[in-house]
PDB file of C-alpha atoms in Angstrom:
ATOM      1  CA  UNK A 168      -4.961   3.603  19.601  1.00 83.00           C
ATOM      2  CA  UNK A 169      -6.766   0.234  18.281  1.00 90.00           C
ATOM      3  CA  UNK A 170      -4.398  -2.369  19.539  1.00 95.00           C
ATOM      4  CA  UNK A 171      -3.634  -6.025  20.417  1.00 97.00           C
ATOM      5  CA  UNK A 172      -1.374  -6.613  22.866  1.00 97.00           C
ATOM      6  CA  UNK A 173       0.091 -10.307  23.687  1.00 98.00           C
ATOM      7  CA  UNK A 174       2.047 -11.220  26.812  1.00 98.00           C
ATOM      8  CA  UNK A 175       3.130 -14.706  28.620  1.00 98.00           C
ATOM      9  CA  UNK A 176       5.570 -15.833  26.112  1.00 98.00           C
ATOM     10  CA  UNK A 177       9.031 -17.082  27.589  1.00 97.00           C
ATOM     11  CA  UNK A 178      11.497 -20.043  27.948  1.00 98.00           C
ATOM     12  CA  UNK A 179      10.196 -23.345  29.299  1.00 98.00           C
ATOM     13  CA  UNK A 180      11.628 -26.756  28.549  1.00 98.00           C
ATOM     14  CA  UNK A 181       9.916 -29.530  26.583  1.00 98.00           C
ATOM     15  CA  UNK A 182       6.776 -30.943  27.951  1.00 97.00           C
ATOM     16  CA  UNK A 183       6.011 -27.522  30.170  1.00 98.00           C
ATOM     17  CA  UNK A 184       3.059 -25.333  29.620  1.00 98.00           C
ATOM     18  CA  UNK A 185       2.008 -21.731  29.279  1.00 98.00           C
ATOM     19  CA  UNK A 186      -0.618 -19.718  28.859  1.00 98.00           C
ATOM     20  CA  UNK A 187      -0.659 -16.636  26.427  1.00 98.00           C
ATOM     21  CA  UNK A 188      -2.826 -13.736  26.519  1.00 98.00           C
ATOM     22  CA  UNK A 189      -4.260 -10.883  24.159  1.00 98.00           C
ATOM     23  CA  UNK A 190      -5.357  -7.965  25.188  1.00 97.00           C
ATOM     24  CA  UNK A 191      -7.298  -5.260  23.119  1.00 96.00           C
ATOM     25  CA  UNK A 192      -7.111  -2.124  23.900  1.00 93.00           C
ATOM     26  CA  UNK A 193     -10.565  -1.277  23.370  1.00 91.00           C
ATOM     27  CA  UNK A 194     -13.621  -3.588  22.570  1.00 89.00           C
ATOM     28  CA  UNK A 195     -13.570  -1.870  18.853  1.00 88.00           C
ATOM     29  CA  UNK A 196     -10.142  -3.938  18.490  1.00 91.00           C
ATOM     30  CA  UNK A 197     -12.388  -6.581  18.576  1.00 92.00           C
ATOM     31  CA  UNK A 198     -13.627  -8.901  15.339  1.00 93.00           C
ATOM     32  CA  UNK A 199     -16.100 -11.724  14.806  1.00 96.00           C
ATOM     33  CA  UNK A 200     -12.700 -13.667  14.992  1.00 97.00           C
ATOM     34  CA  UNK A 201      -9.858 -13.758  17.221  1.00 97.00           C
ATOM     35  CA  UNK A 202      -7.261 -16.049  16.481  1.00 98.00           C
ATOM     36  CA  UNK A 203      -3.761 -17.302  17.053  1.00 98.00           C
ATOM     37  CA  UNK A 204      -0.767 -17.916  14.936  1.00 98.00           C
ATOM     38  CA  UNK A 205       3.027 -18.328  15.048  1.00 98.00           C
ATOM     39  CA  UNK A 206       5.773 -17.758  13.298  1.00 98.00           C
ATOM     40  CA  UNK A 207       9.252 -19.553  13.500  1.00 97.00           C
ATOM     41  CA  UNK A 208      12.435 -18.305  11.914  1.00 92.00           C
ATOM     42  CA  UNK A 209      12.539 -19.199   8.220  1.00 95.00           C
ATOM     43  CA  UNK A 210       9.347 -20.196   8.287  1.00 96.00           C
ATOM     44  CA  UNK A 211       5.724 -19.345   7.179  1.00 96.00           C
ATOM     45  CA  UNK A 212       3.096 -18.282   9.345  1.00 96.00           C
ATOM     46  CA  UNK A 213       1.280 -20.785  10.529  1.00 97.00           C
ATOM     47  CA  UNK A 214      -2.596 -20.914  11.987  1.00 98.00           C
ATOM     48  CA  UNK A 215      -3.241 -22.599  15.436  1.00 98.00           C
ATOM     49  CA  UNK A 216      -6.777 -21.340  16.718  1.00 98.00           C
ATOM     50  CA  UNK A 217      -9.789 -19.225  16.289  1.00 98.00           C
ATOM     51  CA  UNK A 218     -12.784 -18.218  18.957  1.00 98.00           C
ATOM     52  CA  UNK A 219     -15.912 -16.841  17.543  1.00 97.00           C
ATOM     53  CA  UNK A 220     -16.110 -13.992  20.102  1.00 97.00           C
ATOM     54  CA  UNK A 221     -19.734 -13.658  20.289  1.00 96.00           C
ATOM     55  CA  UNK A 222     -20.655 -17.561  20.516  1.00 96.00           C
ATOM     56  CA  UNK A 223     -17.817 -18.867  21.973  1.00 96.00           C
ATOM     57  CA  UNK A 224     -16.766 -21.594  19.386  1.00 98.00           C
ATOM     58  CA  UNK A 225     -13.208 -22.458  18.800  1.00 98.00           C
ATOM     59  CA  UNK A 226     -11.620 -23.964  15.969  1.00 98.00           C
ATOM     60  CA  UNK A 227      -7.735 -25.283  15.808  1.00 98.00           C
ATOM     61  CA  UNK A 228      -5.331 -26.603  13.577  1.00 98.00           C
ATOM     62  CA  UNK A 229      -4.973 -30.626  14.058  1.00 97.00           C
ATOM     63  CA  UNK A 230      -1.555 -29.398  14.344  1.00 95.00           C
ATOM     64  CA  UNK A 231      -2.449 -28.665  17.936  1.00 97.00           C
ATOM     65  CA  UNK A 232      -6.003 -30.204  18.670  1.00 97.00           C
ATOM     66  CA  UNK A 233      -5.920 -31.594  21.723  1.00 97.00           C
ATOM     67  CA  UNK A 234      -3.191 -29.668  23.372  1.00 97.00           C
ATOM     68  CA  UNK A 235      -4.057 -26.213  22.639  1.00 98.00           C
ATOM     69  CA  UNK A 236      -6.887 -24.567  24.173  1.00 98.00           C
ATOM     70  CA  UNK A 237      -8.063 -20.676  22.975  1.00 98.00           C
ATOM     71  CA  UNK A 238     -10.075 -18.999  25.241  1.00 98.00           C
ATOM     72  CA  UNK A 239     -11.896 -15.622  25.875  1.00 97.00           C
ATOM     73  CA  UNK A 240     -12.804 -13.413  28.662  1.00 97.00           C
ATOM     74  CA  UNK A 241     -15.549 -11.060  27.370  1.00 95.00           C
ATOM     75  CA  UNK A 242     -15.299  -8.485  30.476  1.00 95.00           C
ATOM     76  CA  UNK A 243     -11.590  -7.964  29.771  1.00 96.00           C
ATOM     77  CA  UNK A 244     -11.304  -8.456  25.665  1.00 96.00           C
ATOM     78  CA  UNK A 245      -8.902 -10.684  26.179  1.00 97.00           C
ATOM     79  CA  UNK A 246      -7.825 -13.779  24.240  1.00 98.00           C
ATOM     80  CA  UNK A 247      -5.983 -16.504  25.618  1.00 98.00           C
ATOM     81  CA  UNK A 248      -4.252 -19.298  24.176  1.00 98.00           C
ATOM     82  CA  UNK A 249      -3.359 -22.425  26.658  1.00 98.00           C
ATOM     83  CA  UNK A 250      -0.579 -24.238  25.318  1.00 98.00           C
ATOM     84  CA  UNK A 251       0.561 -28.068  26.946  1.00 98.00           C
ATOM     85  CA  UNK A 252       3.230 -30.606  26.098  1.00 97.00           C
ATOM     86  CA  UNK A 253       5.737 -28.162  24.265  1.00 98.00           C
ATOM     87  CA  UNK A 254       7.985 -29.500  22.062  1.00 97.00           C
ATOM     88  CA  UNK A 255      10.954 -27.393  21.035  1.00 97.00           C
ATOM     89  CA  UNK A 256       9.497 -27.270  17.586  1.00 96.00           C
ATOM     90  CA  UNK A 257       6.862 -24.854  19.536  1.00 97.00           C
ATOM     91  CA  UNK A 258       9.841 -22.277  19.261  1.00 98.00           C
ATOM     92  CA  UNK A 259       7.976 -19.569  17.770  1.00 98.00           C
ATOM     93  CA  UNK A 260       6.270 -15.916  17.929  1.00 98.00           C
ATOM     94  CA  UNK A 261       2.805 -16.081  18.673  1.00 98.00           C
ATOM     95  CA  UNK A 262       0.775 -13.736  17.415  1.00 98.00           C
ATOM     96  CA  UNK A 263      -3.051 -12.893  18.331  1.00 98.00           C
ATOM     97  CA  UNK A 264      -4.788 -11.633  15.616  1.00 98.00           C
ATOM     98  CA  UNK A 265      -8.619  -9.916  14.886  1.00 97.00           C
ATOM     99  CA  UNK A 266     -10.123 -10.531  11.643  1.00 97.00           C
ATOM    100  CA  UNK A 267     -14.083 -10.712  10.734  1.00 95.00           C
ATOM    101  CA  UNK A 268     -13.265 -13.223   8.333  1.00 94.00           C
ATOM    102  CA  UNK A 269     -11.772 -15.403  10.136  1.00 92.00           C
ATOM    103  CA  UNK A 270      -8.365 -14.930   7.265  1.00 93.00           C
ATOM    104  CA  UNK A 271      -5.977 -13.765   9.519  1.00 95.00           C
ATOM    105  CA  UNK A 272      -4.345 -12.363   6.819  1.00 93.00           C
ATOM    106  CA  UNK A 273      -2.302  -8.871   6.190  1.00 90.00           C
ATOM    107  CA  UNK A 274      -5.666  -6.756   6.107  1.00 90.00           C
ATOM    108  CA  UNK A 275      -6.811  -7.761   9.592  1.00 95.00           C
ATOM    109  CA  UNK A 276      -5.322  -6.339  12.822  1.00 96.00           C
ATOM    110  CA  UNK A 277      -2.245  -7.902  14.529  1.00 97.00           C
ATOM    111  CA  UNK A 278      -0.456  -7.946  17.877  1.00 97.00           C
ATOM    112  CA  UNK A 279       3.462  -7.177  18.120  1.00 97.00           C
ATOM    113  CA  UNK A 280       4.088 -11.236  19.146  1.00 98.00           C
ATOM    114  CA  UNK A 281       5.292 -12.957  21.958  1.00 98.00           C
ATOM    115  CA  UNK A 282       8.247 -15.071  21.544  1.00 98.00           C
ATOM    116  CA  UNK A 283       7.991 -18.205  23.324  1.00 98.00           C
ATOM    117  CA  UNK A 284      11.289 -20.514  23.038  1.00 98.00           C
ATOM    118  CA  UNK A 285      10.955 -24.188  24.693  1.00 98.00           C
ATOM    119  CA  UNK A 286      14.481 -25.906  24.977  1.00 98.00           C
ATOM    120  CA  UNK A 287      14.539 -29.867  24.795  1.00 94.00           C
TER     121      UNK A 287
END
């Protein structure tokens, strides 16, 4: 089964870090495009990064420049997505998500989330 799975989520207090990761399950899981976005309750879905997978370039929300950094590791297809100086408005589920686009939108493939909570 063609799959993203993400893991490292948790509870950390304001101003920690942590480092998510996406796995594929198989390189086919794999688009142009892998990308990371959150969602908080009542809220929209919001974009924080994209890697090209093939060259390597990243892209990020200003939202998060500068303290977010997405990553990939080619022999494992997996994503990762290095998060520093958490605010509790952080308090989200993180999705990774593969799109050739680069839309991240409803027709691309998504992981299940990881729920990451930072307490002030």
């Amino acid at each position: 089964q063609v799959r993203l799975v993400e893991s490292g989520g948790g509870l950390v207090q304001a101003g920690a870090s942590l480092e998510l990761s996406c796995v594929a399950s198989e390189r086919t899981a794999i688009r142009r495009f892998m990308g990371w976005l959150r969602q908080a309750p009542g809220k929209e879905r919001e974009y924080l990064a994209a890697i090209d997978w093939s060259s390597g370039s990243t892209h990020y929300d200003d939202a998060v420049k500068g303290r977010f950094t997405i990553s990939r590791d080619s022999r494992t297809n997996t994503a990762y997505l290095q998060m520093t100086h958490l605010s509790p408005s952080a308090t989200a589920v993180y999705y990774c998500a593969a799109s050739d686009e680069g839309r991240f939108d409803d027709h691309d493939l998504w992981g299940q989330g990881t729920q990451v909570t930072v307490s002030s």
